[in-house]
CSV table of C-alpha atoms in Angstrom, one decimal:
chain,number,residue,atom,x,y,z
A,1,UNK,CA,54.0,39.4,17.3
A,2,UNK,CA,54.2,43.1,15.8
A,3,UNK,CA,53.3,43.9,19.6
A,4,UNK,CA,56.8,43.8,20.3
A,5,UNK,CA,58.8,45.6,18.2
A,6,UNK,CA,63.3,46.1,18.6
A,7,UNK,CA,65.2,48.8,17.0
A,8,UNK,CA,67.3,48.6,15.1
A,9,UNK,CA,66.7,45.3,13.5
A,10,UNK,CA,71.0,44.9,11.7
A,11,UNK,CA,73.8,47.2,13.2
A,12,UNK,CA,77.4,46.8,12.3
A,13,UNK,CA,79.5,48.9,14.4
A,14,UNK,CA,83.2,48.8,15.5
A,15,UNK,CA,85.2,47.7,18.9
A,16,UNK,CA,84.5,50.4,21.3
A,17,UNK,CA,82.0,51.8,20.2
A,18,UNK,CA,78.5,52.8,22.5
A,19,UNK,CA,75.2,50.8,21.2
A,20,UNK,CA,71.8,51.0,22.7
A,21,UNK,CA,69.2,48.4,21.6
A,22,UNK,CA,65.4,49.3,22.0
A,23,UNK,CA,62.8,47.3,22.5
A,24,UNK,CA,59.0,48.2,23.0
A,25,UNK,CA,55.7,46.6,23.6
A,26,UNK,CA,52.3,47.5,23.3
A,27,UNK,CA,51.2,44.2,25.3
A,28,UNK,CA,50.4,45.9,28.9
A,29,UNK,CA,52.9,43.3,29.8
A,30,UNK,CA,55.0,44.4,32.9
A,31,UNK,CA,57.8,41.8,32.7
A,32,UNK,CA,60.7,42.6,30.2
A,33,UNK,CA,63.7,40.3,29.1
A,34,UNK,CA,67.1,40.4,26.9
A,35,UNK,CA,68.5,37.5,25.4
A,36,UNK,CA,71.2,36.3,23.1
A,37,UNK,CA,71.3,33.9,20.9
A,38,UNK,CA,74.3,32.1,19.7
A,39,UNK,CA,74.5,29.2,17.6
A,40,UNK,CA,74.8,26.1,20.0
A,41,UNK,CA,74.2,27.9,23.0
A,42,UNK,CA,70.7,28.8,22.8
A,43,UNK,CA,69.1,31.5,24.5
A,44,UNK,CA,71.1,32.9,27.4
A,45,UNK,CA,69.4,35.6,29.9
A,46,UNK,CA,71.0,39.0,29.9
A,47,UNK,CA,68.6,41.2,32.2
A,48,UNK,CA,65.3,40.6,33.2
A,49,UNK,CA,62.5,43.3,34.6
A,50,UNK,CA,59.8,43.2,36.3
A,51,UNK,CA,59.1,46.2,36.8
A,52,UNK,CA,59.5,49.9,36.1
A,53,UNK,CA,61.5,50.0,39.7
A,54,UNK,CA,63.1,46.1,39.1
A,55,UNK,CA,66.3,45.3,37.4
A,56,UNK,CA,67.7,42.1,37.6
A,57,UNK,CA,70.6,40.3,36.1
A,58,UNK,CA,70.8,37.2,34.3
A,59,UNK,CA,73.3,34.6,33.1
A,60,UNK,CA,75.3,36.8,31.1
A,61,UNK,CA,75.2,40.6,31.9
A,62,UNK,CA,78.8,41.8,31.7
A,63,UNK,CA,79.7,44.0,29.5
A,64,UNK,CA,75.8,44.9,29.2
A,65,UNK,CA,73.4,47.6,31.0
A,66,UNK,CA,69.9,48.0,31.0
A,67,UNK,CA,67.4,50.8,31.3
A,68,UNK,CA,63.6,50.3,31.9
A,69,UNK,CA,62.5,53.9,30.9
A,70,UNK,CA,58.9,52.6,31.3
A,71,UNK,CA,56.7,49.7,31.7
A,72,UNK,CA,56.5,49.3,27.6
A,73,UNK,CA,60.2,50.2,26.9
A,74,UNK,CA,63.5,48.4,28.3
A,75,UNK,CA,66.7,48.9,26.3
A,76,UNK,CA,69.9,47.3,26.3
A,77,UNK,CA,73.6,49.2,26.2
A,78,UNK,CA,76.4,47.9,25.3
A,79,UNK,CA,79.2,50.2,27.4
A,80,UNK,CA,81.8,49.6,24.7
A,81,UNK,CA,81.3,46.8,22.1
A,82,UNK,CA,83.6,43.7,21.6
A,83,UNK,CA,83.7,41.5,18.7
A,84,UNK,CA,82.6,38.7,20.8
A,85,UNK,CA,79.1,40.4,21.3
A,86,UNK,CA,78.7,39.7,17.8
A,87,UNK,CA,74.6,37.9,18.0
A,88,UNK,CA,71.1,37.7,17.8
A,89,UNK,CA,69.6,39.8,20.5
A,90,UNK,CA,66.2,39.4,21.3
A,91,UNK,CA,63.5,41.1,24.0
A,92,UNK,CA,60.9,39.0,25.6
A,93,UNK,CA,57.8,40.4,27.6
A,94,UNK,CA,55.4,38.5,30.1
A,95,UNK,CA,52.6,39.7,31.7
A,96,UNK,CA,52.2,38.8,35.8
A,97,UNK,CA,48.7,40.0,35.5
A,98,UNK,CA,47.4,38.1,32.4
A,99,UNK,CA,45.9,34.6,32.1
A,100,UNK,CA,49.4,33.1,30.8
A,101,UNK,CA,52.0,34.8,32.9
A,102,UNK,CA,54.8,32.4,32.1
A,103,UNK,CA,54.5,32.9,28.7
A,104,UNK,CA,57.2,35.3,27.1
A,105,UNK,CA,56.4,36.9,23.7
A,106,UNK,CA,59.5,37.5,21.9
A,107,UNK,CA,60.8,40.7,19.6
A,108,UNK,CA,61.8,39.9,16.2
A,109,UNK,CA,65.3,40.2,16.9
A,110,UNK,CA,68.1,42.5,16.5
A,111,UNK,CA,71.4,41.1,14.7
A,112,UNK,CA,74.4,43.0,15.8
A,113,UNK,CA,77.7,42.9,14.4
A,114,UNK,CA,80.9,44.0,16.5
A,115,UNK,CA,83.9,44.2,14.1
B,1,UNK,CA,73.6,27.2,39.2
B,2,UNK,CA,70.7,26.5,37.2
B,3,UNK,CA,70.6,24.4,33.7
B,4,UNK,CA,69.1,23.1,31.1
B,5,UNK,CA,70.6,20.1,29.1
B,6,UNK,CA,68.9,19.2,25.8
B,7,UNK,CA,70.0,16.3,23.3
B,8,UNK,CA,70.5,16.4,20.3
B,9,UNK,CA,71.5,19.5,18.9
B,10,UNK,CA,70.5,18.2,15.5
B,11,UNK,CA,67.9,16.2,14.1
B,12,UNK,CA,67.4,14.5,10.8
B,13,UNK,CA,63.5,12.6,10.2
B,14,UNK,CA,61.9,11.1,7.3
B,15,UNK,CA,58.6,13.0,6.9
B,16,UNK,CA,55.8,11.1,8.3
B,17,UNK,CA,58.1,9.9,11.1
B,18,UNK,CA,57.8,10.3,15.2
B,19,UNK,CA,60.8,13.4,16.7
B,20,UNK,CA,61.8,13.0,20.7
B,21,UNK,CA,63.6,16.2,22.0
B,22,UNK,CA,64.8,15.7,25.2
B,23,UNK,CA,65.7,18.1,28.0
B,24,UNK,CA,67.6,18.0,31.8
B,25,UNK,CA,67.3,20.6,34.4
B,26,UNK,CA,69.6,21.3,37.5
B,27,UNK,CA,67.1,23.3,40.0
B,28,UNK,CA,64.8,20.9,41.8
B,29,UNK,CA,62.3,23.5,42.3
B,30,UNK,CA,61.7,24.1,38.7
B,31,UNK,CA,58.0,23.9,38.0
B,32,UNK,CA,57.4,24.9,34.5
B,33,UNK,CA,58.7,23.8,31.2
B,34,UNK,CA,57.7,25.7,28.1
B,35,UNK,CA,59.1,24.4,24.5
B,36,UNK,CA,59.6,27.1,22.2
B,37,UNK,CA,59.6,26.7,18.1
B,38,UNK,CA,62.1,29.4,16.2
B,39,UNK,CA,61.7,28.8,12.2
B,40,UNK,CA,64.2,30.1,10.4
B,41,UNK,CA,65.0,34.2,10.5
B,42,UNK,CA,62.0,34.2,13.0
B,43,UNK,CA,61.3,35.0,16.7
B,44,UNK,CA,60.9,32.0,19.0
B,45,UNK,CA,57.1,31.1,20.0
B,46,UNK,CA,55.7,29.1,22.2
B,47,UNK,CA,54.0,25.5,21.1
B,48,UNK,CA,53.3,23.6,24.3
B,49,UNK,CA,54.1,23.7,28.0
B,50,UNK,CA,53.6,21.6,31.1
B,51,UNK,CA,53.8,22.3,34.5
B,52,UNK,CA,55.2,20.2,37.5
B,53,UNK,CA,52.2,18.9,38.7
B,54,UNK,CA,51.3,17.2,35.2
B,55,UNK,CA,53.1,14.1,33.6
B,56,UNK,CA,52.0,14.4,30.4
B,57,UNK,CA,50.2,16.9,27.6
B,58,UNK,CA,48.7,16.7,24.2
B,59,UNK,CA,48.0,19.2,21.7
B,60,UNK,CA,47.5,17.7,18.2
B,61,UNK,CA,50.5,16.4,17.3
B,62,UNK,CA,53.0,17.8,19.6
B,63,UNK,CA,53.4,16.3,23.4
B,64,UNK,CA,55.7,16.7,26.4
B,65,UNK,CA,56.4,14.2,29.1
B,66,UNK,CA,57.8,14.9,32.5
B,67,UNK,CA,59.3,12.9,35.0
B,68,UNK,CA,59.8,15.3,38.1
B,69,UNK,CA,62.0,12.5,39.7
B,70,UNK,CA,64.4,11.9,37.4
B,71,UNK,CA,64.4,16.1,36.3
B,72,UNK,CA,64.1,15.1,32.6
B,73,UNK,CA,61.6,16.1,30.1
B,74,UNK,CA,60.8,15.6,26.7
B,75,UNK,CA,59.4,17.1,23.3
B,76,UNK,CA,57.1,14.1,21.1
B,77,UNK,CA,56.2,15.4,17.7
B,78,UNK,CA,54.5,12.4,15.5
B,79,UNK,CA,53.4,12.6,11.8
B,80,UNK,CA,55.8,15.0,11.3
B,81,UNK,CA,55.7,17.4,8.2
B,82,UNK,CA,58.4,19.9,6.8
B,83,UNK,CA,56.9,22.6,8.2
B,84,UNK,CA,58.0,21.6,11.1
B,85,UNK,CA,61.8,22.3,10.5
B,86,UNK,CA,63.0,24.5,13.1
B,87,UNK,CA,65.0,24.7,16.1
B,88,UNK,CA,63.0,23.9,19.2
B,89,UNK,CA,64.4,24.7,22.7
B,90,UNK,CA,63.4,23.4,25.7
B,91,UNK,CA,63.1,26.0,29.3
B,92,UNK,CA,62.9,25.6,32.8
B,93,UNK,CA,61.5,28.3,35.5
B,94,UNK,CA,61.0,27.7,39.2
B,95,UNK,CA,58.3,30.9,39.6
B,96,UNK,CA,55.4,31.8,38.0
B,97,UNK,CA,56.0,34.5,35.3
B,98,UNK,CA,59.8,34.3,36.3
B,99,UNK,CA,63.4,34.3,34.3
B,100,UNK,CA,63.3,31.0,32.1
B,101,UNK,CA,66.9,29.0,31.9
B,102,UNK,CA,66.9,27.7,27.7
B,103,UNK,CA,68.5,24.8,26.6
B,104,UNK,CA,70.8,24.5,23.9
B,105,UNK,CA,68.4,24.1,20.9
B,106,UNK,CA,67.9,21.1,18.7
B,107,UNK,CA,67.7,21.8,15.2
B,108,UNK,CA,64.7,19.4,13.3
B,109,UNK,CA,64.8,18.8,9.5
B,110,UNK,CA,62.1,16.9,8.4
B,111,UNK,CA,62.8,15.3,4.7
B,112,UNK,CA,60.4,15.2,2.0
């Protein structure tokens, strides 16, 4: 779906270091999500939005922070990266209003590398 | 809290051959299970879902089962083809449009 798009798609970046992850969608969709993906542990919920004004956290959201700067943009911070942050990050969007509202269209994924 | 259990985490078939996926949730008031297909280097998408008030759907080849009772459901792919190598996850939600819980993944490879 090139309707969701993340930026950047690879970053390497050292221990401490600041990182923001972008992701934005031209799908009128009002629901926003961030995953990670680990081998053998599936997807695991970082934040979830459902609105401009809604934040939420999910399974996993230490160490992380979002910001939903709009209804087509939510990014993801990590505060000060740690090697075991090392993953595949993926943003999801769903859209309450539309005739599939459970169904989440995922990004195509930002690898990020914490060394 | 909430989970999702899904068996096996790998999955070898002969092409041709019948795949079952199977999947356990935790939160009794689940009521929509959505199986998601992620080839390799690509995003996950969704190839079937079934909600709580349905037993059982079709769509070609693919089907999912649910028993509500014994909060299990399953993944049936038949004829299967390489093409369908992947890893397939199984998800649970208890709202409409709300957070989805994943499962582990199970990783299909289907043999020539």
């Amino acid at each position: 779906d090139a309707d969701v798009t993340q930026t950047p798609r690879n970053r390497i970046t050292k221990t401490g270091k600041r990182i923001m992850l972008e992701c934005s969608q031209t799908k009128g969709h009002d629901r926003m999500y961030w995953y990670r993906q680990d081998p053998g542990l599936g997807l695991r919920l970082i934040y979830y939005s459902f609105d401009v004004k809604d934040i939420n956290k999910g399974e996993i959201s230490d160490g992380y922070s979002v910001s939903r700067q709009a209804q087509a943009k939510f990014s993801l911070s990590l505060e000060s990266a740690i090697p075991n942050q090392t993953a595949l990050y993926f943003c999801a969007t769903s859209g309450a209003g539309t005739g599939r509202p459970d169904t989440q269209y995922f990004g195509p994924g930002t690898r990020l590398t914490v060394l | 809290g909430e989970n999702v259990e899904q068996h096996p985490s790998t999955l070898s078939v002969q092409e041709g051959d019948s795949a079952v996926i199977k999947c356990t949730y935790s939160d009794s008031a689940s009521n929509y299970f959505p199986w998601y297909k992620q080839e390799l280097g690509k995003r996950p998408q969704l190839i079937i879902d079934i909600r709580s008030n349905v037993g059982e759907k079709k769509d070609q080849r693919i089907a999912v089962t649910l028993n509500k009772t014994a909060k299990h459901f399953s993944l049936h792919i038949t004829e299967t083809q390489p093409e369908d190598s992947a890893v397939y996850f199984c998800a649970a939600s208890r709202n409409q449009g709300g957070k989805l819980i994943f499962g582990q993944g199970t990783e299909l490879s289907v043999k020539p």
